Coordinates of C-alpha atoms in Angstrom, one line a residue:
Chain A
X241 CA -89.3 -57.3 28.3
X242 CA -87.6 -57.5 25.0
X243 CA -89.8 -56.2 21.6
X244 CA -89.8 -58.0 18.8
X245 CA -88.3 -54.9 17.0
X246 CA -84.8 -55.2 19.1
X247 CA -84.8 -59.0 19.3
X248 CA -82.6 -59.5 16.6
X249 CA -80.1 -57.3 17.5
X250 CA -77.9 -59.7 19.3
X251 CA -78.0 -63.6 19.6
X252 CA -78.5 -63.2 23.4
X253 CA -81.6 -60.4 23.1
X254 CA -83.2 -63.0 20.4
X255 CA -82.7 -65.9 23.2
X256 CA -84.0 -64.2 26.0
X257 CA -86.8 -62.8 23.3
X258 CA -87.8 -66.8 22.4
X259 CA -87.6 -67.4 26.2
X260 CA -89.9 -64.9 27.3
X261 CA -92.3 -65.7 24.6
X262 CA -91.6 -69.2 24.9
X263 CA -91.0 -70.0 21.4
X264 CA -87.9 -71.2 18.6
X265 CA -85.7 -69.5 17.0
X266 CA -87.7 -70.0 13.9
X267 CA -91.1 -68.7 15.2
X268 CA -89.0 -65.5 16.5
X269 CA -88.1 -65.1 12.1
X270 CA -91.2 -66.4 11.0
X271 CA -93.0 -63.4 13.3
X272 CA -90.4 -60.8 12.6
X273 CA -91.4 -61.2 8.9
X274 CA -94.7 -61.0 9.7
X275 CA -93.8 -57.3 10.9
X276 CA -92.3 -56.5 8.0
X277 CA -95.9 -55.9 6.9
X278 CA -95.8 -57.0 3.3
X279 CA -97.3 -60.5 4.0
X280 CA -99.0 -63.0 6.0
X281 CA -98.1 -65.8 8.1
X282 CA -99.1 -68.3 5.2
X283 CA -97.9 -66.4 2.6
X284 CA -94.7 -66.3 4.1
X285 CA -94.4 -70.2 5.1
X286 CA -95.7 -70.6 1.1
X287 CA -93.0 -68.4 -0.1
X288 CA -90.3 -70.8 2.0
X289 CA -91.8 -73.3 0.3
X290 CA -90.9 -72.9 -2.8
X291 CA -87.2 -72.3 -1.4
X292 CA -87.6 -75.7 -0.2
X293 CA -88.7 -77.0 -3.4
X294 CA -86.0 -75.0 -5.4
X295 CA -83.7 -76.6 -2.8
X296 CA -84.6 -80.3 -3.4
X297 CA -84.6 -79.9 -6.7
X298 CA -81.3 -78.1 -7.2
X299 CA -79.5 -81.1 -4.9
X300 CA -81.5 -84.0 -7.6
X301 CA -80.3 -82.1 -10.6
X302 CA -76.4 -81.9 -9.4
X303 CA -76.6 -85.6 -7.9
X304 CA -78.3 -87.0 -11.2
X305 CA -77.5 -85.2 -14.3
X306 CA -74.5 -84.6 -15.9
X307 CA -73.5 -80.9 -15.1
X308 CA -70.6 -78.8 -16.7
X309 CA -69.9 -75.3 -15.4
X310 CA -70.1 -72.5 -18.2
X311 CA -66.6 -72.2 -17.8
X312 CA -65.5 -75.9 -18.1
X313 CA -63.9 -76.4 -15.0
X314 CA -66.7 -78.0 -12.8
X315 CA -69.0 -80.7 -13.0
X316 CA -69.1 -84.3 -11.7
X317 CA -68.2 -84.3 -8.0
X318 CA -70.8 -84.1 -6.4
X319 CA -72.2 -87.6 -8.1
X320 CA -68.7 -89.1 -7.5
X321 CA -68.9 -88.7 -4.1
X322 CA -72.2 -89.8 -3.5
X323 CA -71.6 -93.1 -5.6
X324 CA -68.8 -93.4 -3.0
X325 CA -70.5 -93.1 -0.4
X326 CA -71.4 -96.3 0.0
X327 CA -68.2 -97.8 0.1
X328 CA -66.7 -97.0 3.5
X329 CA -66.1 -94.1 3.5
X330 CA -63.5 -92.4 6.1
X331 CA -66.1 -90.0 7.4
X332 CA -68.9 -91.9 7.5
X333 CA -71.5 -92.5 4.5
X334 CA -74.1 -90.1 5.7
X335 CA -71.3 -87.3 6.1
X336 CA -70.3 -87.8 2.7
X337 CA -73.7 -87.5 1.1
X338 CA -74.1 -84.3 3.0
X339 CA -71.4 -83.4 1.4
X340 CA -71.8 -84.7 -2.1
X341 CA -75.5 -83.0 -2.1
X342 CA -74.0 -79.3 -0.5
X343 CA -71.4 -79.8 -3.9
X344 CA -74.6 -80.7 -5.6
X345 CA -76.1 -77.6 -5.3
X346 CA -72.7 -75.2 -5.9
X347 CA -72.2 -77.5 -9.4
X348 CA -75.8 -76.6 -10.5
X349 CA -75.2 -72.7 -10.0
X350 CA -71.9 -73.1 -11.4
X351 CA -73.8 -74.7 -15.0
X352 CA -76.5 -71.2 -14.3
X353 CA -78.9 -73.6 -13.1
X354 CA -81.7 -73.0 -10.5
X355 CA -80.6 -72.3 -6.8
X356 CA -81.7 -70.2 -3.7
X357 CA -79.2 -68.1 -1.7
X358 CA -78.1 -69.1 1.4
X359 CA -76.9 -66.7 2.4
X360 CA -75.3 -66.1 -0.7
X361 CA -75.0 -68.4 -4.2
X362 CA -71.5 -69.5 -3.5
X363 CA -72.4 -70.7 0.0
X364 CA -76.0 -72.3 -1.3
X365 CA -75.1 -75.9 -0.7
X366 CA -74.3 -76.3 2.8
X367 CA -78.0 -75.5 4.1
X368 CA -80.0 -77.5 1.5
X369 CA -77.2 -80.3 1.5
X370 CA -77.5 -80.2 5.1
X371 CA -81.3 -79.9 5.9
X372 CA -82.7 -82.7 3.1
X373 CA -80.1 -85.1 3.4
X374 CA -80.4 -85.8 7.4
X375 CA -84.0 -85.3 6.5
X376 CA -83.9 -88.4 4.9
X377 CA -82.6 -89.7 7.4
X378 CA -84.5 -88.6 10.1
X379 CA -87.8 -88.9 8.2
X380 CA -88.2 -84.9 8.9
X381 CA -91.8 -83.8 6.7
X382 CA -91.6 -80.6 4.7
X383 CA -93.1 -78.6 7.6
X384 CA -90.3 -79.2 9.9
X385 CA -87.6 -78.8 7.1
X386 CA -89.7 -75.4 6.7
X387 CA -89.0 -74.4 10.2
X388 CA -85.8 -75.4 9.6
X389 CA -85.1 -72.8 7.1
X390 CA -86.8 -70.5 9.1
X391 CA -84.2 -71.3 12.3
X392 CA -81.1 -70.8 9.7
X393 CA -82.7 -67.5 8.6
X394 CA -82.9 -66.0 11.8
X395 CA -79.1 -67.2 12.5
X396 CA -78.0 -65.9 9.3
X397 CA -80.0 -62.4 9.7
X398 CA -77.8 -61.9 12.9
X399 CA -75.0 -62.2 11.1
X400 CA -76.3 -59.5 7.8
X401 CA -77.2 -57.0 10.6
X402 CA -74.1 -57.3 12.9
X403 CA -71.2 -58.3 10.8
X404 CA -71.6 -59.4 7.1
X405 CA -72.6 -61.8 4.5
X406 CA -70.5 -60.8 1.7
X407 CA -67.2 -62.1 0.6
X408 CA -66.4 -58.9 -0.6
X409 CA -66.4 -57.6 2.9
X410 CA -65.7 -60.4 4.7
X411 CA -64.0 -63.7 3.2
X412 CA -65.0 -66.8 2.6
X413 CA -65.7 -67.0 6.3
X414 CA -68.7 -64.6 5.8
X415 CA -70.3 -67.0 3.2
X416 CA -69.4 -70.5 3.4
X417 CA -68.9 -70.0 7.3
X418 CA -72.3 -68.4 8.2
X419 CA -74.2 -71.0 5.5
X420 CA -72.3 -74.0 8.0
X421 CA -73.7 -71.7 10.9
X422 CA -77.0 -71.4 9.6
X423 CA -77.3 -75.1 9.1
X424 CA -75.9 -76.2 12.0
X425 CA -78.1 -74.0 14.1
X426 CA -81.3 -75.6 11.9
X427 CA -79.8 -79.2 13.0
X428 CA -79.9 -78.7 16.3
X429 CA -83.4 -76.5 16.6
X430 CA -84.8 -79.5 14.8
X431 CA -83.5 -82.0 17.0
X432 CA -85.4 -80.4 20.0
X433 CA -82.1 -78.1 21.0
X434 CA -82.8 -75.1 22.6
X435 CA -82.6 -71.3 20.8
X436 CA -78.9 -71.4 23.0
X437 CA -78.0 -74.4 21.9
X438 CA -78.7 -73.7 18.4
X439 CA -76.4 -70.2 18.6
X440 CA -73.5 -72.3 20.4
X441 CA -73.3 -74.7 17.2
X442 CA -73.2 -71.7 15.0
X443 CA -70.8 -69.9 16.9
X444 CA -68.3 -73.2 16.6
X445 CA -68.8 -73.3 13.0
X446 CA -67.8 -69.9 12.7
X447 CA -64.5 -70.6 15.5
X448 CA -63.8 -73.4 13.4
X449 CA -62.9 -71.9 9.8
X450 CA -62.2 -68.4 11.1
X451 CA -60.2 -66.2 8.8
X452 CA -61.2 -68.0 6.1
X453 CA -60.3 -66.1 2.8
X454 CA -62.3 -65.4 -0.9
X455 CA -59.9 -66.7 -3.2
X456 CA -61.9 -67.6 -6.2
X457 CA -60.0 -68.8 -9.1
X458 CA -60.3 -66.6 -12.4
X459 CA -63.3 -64.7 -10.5
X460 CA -65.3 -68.0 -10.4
X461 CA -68.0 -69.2 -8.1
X462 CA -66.4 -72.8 -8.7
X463 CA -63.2 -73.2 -7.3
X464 CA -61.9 -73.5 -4.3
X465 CA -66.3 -72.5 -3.5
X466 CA -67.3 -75.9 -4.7
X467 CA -65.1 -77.8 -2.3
X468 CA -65.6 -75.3 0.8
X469 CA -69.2 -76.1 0.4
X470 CA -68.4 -79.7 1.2
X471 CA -66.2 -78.6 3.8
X472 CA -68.8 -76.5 5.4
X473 CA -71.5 -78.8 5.5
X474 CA -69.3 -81.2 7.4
X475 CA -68.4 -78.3 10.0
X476 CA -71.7 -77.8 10.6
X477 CA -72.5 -81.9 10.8
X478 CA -70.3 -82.0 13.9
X479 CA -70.7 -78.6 15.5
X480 CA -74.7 -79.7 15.4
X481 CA -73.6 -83.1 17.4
X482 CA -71.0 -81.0 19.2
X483 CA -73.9 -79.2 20.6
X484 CA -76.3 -82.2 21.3
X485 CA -73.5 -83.6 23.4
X486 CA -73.3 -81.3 25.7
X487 CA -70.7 -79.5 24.4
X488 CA -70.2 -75.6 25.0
X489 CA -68.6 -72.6 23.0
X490 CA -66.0 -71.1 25.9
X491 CA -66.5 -67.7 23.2
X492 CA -70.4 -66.9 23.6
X493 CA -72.4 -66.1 19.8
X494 CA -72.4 -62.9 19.8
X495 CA -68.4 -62.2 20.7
X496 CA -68.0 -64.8 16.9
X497 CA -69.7 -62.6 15.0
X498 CA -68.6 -59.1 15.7
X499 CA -64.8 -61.0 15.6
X500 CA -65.6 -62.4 12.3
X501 CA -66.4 -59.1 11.3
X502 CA -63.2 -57.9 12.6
X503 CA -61.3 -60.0 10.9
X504 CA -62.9 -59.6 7.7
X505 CA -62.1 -56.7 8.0
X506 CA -58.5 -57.0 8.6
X507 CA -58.3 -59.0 5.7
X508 CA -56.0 -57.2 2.8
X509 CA -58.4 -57.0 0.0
X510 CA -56.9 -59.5 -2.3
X511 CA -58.5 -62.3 -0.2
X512 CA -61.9 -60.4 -0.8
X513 CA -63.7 -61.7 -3.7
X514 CA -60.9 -60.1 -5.9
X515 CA -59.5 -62.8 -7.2
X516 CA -56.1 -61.1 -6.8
X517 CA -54.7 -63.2 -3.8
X518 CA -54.8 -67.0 -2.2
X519 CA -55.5 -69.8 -4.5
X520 CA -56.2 -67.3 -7.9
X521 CA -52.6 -66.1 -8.1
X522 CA -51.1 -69.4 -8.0
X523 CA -49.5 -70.4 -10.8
X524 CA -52.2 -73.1 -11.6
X525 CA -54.6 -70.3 -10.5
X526 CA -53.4 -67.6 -12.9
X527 CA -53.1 -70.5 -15.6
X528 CA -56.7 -71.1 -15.6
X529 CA -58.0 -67.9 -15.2
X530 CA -56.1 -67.2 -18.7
X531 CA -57.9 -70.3 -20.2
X532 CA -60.9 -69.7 -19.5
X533 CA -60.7 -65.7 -20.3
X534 CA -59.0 -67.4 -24.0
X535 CA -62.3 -69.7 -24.2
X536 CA -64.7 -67.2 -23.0
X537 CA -63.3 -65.0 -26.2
X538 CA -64.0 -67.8 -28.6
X539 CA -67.2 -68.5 -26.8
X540 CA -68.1 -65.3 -27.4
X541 CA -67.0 -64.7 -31.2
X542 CA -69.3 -67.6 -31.6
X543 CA -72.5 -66.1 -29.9
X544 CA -72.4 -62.3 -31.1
X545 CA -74.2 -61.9 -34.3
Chain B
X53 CA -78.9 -52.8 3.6
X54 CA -81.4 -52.5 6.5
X55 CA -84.5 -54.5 7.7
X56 CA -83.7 -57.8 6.1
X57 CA -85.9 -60.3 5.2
X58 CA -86.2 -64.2 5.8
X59 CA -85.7 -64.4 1.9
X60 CA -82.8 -61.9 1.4
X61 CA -81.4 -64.6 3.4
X62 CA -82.7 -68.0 2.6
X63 CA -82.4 -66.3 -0.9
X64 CA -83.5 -65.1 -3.5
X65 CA -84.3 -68.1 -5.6
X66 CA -82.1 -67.2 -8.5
X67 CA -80.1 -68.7 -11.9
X68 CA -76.4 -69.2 -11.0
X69 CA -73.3 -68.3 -10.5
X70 CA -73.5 -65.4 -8.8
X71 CA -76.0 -63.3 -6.9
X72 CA -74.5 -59.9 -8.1
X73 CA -73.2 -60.9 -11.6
X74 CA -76.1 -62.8 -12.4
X75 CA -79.0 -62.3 -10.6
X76 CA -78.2 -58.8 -9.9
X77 CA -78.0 -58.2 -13.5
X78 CA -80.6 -60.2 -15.0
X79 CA -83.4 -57.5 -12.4
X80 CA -81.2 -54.9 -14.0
X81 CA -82.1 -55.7 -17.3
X82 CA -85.5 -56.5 -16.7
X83 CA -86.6 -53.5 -14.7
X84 CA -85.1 -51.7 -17.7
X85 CA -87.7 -54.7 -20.2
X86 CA -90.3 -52.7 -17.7
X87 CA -89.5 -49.1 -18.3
X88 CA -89.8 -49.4 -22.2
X89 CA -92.9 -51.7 -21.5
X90 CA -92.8 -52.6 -25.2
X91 CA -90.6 -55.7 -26.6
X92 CA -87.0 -54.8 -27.7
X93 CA -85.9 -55.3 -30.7
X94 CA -82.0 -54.1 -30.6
X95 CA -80.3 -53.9 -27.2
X96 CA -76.7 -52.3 -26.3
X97 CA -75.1 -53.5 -23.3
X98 CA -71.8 -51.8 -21.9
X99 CA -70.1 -53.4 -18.6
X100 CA -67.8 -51.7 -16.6
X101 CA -65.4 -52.6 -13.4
X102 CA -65.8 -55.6 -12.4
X103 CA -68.9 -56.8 -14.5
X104 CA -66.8 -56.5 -17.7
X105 CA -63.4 -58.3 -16.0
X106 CA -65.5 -61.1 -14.6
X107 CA -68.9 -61.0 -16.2
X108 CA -68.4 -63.6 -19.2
X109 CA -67.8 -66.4 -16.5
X110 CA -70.7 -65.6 -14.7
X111 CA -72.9 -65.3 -17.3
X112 CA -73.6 -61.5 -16.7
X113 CA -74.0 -61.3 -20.5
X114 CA -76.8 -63.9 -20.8
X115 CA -78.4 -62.7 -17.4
X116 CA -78.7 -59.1 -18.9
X117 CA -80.3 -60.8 -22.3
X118 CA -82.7 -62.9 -20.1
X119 CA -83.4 -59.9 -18.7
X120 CA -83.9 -57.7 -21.7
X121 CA -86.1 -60.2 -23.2
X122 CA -88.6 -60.6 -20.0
X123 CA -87.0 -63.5 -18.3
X124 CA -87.0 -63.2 -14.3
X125 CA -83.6 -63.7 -12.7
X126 CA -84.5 -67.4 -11.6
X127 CA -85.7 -68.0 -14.7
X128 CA -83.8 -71.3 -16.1
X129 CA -83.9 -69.7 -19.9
X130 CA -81.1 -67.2 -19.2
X131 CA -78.6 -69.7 -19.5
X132 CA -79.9 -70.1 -23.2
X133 CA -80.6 -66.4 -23.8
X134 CA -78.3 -65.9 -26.9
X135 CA -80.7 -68.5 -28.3
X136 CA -83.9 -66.4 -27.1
X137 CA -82.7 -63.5 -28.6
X138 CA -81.8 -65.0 -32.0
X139 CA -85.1 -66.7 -32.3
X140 CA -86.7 -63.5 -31.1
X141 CA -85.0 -61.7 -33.4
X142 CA -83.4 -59.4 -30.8
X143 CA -80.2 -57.8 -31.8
X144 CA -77.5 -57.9 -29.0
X145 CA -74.6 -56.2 -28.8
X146 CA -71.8 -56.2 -25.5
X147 CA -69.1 -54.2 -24.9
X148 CA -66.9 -53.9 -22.3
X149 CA -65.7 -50.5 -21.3
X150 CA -62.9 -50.0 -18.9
X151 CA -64.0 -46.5 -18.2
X152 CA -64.1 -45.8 -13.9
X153 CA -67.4 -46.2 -12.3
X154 CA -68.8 -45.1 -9.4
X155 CA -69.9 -48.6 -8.6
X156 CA -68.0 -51.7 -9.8
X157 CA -70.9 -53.7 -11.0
X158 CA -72.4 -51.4 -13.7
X159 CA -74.0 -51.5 -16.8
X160 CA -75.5 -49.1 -18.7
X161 CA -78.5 -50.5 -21.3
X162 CA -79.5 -48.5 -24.7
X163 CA -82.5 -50.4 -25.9
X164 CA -84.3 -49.4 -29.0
X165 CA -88.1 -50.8 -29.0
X166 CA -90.7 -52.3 -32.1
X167 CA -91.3 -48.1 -32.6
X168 CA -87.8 -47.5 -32.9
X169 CA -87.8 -45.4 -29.5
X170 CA -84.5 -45.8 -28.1
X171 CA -84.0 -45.8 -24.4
X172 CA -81.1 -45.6 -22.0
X173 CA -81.0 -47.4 -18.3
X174 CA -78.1 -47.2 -16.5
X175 CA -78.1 -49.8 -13.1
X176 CA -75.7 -51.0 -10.3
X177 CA -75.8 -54.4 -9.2
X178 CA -74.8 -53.7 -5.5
X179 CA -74.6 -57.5 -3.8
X180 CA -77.3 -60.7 -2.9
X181 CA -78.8 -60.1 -5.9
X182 CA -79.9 -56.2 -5.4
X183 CA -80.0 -53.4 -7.6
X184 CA -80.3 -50.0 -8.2
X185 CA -81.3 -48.3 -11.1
X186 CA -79.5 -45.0 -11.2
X187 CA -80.2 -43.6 -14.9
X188 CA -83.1 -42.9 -17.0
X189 CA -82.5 -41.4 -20.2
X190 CA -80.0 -39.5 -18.3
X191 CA -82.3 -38.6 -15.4
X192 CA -80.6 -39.5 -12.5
X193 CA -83.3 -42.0 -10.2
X194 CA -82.4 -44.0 -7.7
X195 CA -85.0 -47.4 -7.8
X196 CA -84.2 -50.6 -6.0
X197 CA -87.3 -52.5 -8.6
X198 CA -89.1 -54.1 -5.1
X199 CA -91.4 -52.1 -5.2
X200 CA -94.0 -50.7 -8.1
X201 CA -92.9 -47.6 -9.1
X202 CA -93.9 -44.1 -10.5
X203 CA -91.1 -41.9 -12.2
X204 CA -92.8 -38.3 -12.5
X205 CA -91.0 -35.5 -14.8
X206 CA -92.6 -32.1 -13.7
X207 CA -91.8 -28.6 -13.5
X208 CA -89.9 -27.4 -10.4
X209 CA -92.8 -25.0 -8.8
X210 CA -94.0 -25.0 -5.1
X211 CA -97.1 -27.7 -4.5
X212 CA -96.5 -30.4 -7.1
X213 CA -95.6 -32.8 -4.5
X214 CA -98.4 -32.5 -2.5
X215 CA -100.8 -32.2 -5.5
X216 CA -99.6 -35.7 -6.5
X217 CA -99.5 -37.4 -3.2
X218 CA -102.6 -36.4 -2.4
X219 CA -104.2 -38.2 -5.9
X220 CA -102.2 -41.1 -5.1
X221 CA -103.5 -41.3 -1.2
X222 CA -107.6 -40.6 -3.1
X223 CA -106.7 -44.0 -5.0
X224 CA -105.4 -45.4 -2.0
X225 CA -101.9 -45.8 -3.3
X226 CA -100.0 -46.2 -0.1
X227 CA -96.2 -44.6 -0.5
X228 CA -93.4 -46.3 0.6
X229 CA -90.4 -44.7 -0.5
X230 CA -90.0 -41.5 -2.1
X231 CA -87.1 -39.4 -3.2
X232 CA -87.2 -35.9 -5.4
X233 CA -84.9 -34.9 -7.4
X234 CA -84.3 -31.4 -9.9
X235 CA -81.9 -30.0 -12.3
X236 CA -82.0 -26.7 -10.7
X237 CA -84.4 -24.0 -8.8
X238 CA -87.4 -24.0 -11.1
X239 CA -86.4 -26.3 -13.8
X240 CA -87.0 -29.7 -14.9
X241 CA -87.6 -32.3 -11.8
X242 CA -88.2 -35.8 -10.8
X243 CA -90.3 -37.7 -8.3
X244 CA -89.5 -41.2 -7.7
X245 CA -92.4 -42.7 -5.9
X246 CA -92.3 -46.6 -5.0
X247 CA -95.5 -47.9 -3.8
X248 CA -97.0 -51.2 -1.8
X249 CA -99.6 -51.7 -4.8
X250 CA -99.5 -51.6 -8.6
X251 CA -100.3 -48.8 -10.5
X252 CA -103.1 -49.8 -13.3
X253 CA -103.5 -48.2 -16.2
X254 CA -106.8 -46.8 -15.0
X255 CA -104.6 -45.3 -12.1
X256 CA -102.2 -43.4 -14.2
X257 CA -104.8 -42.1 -16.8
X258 CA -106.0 -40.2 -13.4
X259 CA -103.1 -38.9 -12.2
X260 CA -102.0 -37.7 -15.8
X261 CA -105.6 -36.1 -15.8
X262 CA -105.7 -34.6 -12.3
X263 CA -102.2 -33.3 -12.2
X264 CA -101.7 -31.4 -15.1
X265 CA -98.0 -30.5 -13.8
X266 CA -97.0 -33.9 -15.3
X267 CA -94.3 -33.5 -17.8
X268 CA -94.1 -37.3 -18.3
X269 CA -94.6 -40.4 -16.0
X270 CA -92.9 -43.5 -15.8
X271 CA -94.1 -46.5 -14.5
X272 CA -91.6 -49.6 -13.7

């Protein structure tokens, strides 16, 4: 018998703990909240709610308005690719309104609009780009996107308690990578997969863009993040189908998270959230950085009183 | 951090770009709004480490003002908090100090109040959007803002700490956290109480009545 109190301290405890109690992954959060003891069951699927709402409405506002980042160097991409996703596309048109709406979101932070974490700002595309777009598709009601949520949470928690979900500890790997995880693992819970099933799609994410450094340029949540949202929502998009097909992750869940951890960790920490390695030193990099730092001086000469 | 939540997660719903620059430092500046519990009319923001290389593009700057003037960190106003202030009336001032902290995403906050009581915060945005408050007026505290919470100045002498716990347990105040601190042996000290339930104002008339070894309490 496995409490509720250890189930999330591995991938496989929290399977065998859904097994034995015969529920999802999400019910297994949604009850382990409950525990926490500071609210109830409704309050808590109320409180996700308004996530969801926040969500929807952060993906709208990046599709359909015109966004510039505070800094000038974002805006716009999201609603050009979208508008081309009709036309062909290589990767499909759904896959590229996936990813337009996970840029979406990233271009709305980026212009201090209104977002929710997931796990972190500069990883908040992928699930909510994810999750509503195939729920379109899928005619999925709020309720199930809920659980949805719920499912990526618990993924996403097992990654906080056993490695990390901070670029600053662990790369770009340990934000955009466990965002593709958590949505991928919400995509195939959804689509009747099993709590395994939904921890072998994460765990392929995560194999997939292992290593992956935090390399933001002038100390921006914009570039390369933007792009790596769009990138991750797509990882997650076929590690879900991956799954569905029958497909199996030779290196079990819980082996991918304590090596992403690992090799966070290994990383130097210029490719931590520093800005002092990858794409920020380039030249262009190191260029831009100075532009904005110039504009961010005039800015401010113009806003101090 | 320990015992996550769903929503530390799938979360917080916050302004962007950046749960630690932003977010982080908009509840910084807010639980510091809470502390003087009157409007502000001049604020003082200095940023050290990594807040003052990297805050401007983040918007750590209008975050703290959003903060200062009320606004919670997923409030959409903070991107327009210059404009707040102004109209407001709310001087602002930022500097950026290069001076070593112990924590790279500090600020420290001197904010002077419509009775022209000035009062200094000192907080550490320390990632996803969470804080600590580690200065009061120099009083070293250590408050994470989740939680209501009682800031007690007393005099360093055997039984305070039961005497107020057991006032708070007669109102049914449940603790959750609580952390002591003290100059030295039978000076000035601190309790730092955070609690599952507000404190009223009824609530900390009582205690200031019934434990007359209250120097001064704080409530955030």
């Amino acid at each position: 018998m496995i409490s509720l109190t250890d189930a999330f301290e591995s991938g496989s405890k929290l399977c065998s703990f859904c097994a034995q109690e015969k529920i999802t992954l999400a019910e297994a959060m949604i009850r382990r909240e409950i525990a926490r003891g500071e609210m109830t069951r409704e309050e808590i699927l109320e409180e996700m709610k308004k996530n969801l709402l926040v969500m929807r409405e952060s993906v709208r506002s990046g599709l359909e308005d015109y966004i510039e980042s505070v800094s000038h160097l974002s805006g716009g991409a999201a609603m050009r690719l979208f508008r081309y996703a009709k036309y062909d596309p290589f990767c499909g048109s759904n896959t590229c309104r996936v990813a337009a709406s996970a840029m979406a979101v990233v271009e709305v932070n980026a212009s201090m609009g209104q977002i929710v974490a997931a796990p972190t700002a500069g990883a908040s595309g992928i699930l909510p780009g994810v999750l509503l777009e195939c729920g379109i598709e899928r005619n999925w009601t709020d309720e199930q996107l809920i659980q949805g949520l719920f499912c990526a949470g618990a993924v996403g928690l097992l990654f906080a308690e056993n490695a990390t979900i901070s670029g600053a500890d662990g790369g770009c790997q340990a934000e955009t990578g466990v965002g593709s995880a958590m949505a991928a693992a919400a995509l195939v819970e959804l689509s009747g997969g099993t709590p395994e099933d939904a921890l072998n799609a994460a765990a392929m994410t995560i194999k997939n863009i292992l290593g992956l450094v935090c390399d933001p340029v002038a100390g921006l949540v914009e570039c390369p993040c933007i792009k790596r949202n769009a990138l991750g929502a797509a990882n997650a998009l076929l590690c879900a189908d991956m799954t569905l097909c029958g497909i199996n992750s030779l290196i079990p869940f819980d082996e991918v998270v304590a090596t992403m951890l690992t090799v966070g960790r290994d990383m130097r920490k210029e490719y931590r959230e520093t800005a002092m390695g990858g794409l920020a030193v380039t030249p262009t990099g190191k260029q831009i950085a100075e532009k904005v730092k110039h504009f961010q001086e005039i800015e401010r000469r113009n806003e101090t009183f | 951090m320990e015992n996550f939540s769903v929503f530390d997660i799938v979360g917080p719903r916050m302004t962007g770009p950046s749960s630690s620059h932003t977010a982080g430092a908009a509840k910084i500046a807010l639980i510091a709004r809470r502390i003087i519990n009157r409007p502000v009319k001049e604020v003082r923001f200095t940023l050290y480490g990594s807040f003052a290389e990297t805050g401007r593009g983040h918007g750590t700057d209008k975050a703290l003002i959003g903060g200062i003037l009320g606004f919670e960190p997923d409030d959409p106003r903070i991107r327009e908090a210059y404009k707040y202030a102004k109209s407001r009336g709310v001087l602002v001032n930022i500097i950026m100090s290069d001076e070593p902290t112990r924590h790279p995403n500090t600020v420290k906050i001197e904010a002077c109040d419509e009775n022209d009581r000035w009062t200094e915060v000192k907080g550490e945005s320390i990632g996803g959007g969470n804080i600590l408050i580690t200065e009061i007026d120099h009083l070293e505290v250590e408050l994470s803002g989740d939680y209501p919470t009682l800031i007690i100045r007393h005099h360093d002498e055997p039984g305070v700490i039961a005497e107020v716990s057991h006032v708070l347990a007669q109102m049914r105040l449940n603790i959750a956290f609580m952390k002591v601190f003290r100059h030295g042996k039978g000076e000035d000290a601190y309790m730092c109480i955070e609690t599952d339930t507000e404190v009223n104002e009824g609530m900390q008339a009582i205690l200031l009545q019934l434990c007359k070894c209250i120097r001064q309490l704080i409530v955030v």
